[in-house]
Coordinates of N, CA, C and O in Angstrom, one line a residue:
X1 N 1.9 5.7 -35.2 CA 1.6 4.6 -36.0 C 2.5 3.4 -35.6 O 3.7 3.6 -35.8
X2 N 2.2 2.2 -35.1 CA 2.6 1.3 -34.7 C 2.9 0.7 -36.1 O 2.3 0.6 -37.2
X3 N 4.3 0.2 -35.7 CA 4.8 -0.5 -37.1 C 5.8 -2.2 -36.7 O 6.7 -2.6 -36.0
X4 N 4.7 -2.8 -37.8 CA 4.9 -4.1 -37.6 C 6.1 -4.5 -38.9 O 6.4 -3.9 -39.9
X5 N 6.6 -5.7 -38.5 CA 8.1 -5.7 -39.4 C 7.3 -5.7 -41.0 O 8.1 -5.8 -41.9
X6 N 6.1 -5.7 -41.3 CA 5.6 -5.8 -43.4 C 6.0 -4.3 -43.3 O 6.6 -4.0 -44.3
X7 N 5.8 -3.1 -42.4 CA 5.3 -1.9 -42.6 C 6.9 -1.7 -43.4 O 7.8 -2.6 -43.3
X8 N 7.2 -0.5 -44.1 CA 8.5 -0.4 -44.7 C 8.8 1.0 -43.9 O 8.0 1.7 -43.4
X9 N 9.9 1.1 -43.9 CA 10.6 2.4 -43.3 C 10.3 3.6 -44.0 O 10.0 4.6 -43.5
X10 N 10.4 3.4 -45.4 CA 9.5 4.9 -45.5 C 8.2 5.4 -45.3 O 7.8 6.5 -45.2
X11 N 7.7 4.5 -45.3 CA 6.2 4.9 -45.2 C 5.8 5.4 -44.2 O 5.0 6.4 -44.1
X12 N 6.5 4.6 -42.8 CA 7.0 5.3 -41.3 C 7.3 6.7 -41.1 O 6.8 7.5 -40.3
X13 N 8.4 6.8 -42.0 CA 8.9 8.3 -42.4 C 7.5 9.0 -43.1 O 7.1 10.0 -42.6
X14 N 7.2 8.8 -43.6 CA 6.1 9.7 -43.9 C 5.0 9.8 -43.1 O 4.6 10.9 -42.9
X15 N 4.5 8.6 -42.6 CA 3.5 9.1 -41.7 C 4.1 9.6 -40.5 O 3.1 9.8 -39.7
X16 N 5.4 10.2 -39.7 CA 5.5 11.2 -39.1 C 6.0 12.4 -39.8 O 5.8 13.5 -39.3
X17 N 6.8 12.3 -41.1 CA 7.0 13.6 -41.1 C 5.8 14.5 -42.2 O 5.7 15.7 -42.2
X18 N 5.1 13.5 -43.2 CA 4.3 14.5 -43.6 C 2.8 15.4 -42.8 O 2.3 16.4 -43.2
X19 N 2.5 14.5 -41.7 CA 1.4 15.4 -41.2 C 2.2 16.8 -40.3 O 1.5 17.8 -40.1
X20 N 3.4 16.7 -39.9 CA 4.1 17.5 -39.1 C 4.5 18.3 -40.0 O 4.4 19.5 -39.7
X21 N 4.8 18.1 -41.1 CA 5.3 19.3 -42.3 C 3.9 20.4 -42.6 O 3.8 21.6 -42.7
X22 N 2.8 19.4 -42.5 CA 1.6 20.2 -43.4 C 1.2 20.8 -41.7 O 0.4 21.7 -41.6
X23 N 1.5 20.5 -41.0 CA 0.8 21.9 -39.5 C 1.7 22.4 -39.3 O 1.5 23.5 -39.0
X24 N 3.6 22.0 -39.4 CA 4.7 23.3 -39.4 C 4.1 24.5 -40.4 O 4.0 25.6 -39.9
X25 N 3.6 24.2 -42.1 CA 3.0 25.3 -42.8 C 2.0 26.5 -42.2 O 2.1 27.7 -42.1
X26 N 1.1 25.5 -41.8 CA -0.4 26.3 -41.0 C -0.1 27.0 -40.1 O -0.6 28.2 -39.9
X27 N 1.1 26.3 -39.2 CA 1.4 27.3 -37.9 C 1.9 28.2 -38.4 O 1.5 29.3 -38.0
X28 N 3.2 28.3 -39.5 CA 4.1 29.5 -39.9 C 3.6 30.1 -40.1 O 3.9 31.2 -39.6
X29 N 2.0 30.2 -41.5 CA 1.3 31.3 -41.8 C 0.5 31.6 -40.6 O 0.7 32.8 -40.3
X30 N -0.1 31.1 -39.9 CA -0.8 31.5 -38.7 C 0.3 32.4 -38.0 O 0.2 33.6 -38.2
X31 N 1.2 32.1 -37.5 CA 2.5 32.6 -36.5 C 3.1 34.2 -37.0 O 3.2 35.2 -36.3
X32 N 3.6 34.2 -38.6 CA 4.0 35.3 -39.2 C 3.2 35.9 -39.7 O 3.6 36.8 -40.4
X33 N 1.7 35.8 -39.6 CA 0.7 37.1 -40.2 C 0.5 37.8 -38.9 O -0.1 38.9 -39.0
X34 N 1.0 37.3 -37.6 CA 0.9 38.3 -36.3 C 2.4 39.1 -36.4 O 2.7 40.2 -36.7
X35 N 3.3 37.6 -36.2 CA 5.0 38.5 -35.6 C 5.4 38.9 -37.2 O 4.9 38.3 -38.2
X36 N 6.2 39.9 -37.2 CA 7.3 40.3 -38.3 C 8.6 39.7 -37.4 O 9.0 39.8 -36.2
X37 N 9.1 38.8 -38.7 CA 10.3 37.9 -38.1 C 11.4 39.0 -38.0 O 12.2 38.7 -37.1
X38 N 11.7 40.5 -38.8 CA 12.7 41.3 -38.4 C 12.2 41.9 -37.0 O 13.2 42.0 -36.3
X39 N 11.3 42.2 -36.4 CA 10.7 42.5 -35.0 C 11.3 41.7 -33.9 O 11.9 42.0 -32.9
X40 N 10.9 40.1 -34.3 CA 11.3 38.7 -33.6 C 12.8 39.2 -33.4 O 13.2 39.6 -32.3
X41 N 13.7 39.2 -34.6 CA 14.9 39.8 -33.9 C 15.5 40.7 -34.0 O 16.7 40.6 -34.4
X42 N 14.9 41.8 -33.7 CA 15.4 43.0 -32.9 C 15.2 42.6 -31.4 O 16.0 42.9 -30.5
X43 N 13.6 41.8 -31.2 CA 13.8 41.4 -29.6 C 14.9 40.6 -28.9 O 15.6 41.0 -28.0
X44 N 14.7 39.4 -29.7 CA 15.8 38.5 -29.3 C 17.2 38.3 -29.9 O 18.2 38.0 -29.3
X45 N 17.1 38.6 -31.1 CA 19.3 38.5 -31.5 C 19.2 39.9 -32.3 O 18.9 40.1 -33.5
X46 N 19.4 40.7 -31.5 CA 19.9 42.2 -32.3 C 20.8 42.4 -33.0 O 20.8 43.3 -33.8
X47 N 22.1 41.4 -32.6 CA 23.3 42.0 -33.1 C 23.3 40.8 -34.7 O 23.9 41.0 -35.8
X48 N 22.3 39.5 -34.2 CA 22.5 39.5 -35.7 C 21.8 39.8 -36.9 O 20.6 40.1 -37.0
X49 N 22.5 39.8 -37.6 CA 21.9 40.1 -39.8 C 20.9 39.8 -39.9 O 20.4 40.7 -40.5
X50 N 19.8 38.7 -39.7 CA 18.8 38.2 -40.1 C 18.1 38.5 -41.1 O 17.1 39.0 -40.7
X51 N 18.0 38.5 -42.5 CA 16.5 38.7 -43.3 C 15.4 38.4 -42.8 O 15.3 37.7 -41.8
X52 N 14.2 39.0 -43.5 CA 12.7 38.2 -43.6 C 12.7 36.9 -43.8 O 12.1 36.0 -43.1
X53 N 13.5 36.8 -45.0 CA 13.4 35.1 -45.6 C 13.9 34.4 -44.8 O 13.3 33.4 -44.4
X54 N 15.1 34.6 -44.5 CA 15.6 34.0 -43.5 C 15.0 33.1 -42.1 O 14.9 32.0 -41.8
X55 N 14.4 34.8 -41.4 CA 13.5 34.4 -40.5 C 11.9 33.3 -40.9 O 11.4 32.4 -40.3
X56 N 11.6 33.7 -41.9 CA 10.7 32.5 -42.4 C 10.9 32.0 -42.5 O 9.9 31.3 -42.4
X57 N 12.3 31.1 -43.0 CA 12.8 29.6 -43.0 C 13.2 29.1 -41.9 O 13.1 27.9 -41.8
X58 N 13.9 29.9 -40.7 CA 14.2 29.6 -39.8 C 13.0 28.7 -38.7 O 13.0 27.7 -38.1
X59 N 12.3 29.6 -38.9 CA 11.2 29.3 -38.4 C 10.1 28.4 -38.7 O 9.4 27.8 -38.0
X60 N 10.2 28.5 -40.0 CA 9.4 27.2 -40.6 C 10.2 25.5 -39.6 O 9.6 24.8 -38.9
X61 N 11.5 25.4 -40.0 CA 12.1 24.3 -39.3 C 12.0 24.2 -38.0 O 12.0 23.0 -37.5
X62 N 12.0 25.3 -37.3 CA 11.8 24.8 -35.7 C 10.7 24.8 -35.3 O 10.6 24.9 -34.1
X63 N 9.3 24.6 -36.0 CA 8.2 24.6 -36.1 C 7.8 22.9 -36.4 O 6.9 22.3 -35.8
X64 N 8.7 22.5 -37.6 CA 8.4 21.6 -38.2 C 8.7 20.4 -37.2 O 7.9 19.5 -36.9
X65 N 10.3 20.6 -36.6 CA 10.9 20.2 -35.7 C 10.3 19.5 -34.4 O 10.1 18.5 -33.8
X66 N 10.2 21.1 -34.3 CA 9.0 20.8 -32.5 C 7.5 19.6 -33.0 O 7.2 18.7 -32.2
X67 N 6.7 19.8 -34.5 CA 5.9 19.1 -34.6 C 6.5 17.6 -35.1 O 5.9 16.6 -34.6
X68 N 7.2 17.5 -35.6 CA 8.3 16.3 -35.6 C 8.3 15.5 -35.0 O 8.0 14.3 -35.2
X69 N 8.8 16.4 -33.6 CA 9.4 15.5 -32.4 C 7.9 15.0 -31.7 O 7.8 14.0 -30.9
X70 N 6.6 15.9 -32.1 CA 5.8 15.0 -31.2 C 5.3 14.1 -32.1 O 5.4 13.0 -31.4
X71 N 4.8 13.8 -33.5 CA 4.6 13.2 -33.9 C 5.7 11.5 -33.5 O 5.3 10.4 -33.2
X72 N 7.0 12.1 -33.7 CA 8.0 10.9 -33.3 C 7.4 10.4 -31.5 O 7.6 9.2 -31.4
X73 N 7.1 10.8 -30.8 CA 6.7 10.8 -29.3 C 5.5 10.0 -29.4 O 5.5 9.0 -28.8
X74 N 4.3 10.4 -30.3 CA 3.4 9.6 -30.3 C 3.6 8.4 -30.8 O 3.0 7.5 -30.3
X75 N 4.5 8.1 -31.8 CA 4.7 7.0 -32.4 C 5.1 6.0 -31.0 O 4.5 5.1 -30.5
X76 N 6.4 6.6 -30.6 CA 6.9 5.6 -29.7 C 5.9 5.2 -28.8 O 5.9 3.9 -28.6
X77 N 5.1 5.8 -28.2 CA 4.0 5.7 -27.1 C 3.4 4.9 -27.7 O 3.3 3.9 -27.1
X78 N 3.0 4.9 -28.4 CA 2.4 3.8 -29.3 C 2.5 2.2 -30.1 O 1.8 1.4 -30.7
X79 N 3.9 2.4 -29.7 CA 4.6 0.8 -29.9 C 4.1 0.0 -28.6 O 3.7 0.3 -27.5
X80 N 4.2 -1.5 -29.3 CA 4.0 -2.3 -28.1 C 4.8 -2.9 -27.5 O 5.8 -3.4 -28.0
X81 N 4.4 -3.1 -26.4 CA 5.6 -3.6 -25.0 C 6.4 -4.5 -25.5 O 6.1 -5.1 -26.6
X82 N 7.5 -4.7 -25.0 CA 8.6 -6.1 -25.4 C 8.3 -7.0 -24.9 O 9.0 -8.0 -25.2
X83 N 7.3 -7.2 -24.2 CA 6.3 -8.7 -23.6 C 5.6 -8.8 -24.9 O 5.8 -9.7 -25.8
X84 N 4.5 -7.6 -25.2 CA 3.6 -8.2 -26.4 C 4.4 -8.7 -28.0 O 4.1 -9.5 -28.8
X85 N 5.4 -7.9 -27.9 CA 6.2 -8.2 -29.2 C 6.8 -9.7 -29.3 O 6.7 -10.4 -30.3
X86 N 7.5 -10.0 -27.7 CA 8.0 -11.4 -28.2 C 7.3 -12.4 -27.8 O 7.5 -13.5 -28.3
X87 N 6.3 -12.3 -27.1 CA 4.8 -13.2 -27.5 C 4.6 -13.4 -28.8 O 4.6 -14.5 -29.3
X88 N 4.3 -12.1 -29.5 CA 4.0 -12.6 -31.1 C 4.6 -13.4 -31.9 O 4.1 -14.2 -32.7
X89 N 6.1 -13.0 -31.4 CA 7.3 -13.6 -32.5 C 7.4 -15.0 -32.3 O 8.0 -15.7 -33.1
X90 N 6.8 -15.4 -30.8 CA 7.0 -16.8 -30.5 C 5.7 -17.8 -31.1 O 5.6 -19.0 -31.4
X91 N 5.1 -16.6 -31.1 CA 3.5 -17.9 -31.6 C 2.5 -18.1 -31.0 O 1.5 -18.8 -31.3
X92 N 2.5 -17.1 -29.6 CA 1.6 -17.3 -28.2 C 0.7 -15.5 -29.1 O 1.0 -14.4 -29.6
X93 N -0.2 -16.2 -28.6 CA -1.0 -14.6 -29.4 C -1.4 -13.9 -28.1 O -1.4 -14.7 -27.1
X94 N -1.8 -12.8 -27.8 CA -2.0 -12.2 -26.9 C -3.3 -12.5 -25.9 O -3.4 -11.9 -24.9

C-alpha cells in the first residue's frame, strides 16, 4: 500500500500486519492438522522441553513473521521512486 504523507501510520500498520496475521492463522491450522508440533521436535531440537502449546505459539509467530516480512516487501516495492516523490513535492505533476 503506497502511502502518501494524509495516510497515518497506523493504518499502514494495519494494512500490513492485519492481512498477514489472518493467513499466519490459516496457515497454522492448515500446517498443524498435518505436523504434531511434539513430532516437529523430536526431529529437529530433541534435547529441548517444548510443549504443544508452546510449539503452536512458536509457530504461529514465525509464520506470521515470514507473512509479515512479505507483506512489508510488497509495500516497499510499491512505493514510488525519489524522482516521482520530489516531482510531486515541487509542483511538477508527473
Amino acid at each position: 500500500m503506497p502511502r502518501d504523507e494524509s495516510t497515518p501510520i497506523p493504518q499502514c500498520l494495519g494494512a500490513l500486519l492485519w492481512p498477514s496475521f489472518f493467513v499466519a492463522g490459516v496457515v497454522t491450522v492448515v500446517f498443524f492438522s498435518f505436523i504434531d508440533p511434539i513430532a516437529l521436535r523430536d526431529i529437529t531440537f530433541p534435547s529441548l522441553k517444548l510443549g504443544r502449546e508452546l510449539g503452536y505459539t512458536l509457530g504461529f509467530f514465525l509464520i506470521w513473521l515470514a507473512t509479515a516480512s512479505s507483506s512489508l516487501f510488497t509495500w516497499i516495492l510499491l512505493r514510488p521512486g525519489r524522482q516521482i516523490r520530489s516531482s510531486t513535492r515541487s509542483g511538477r505533476g508527473p
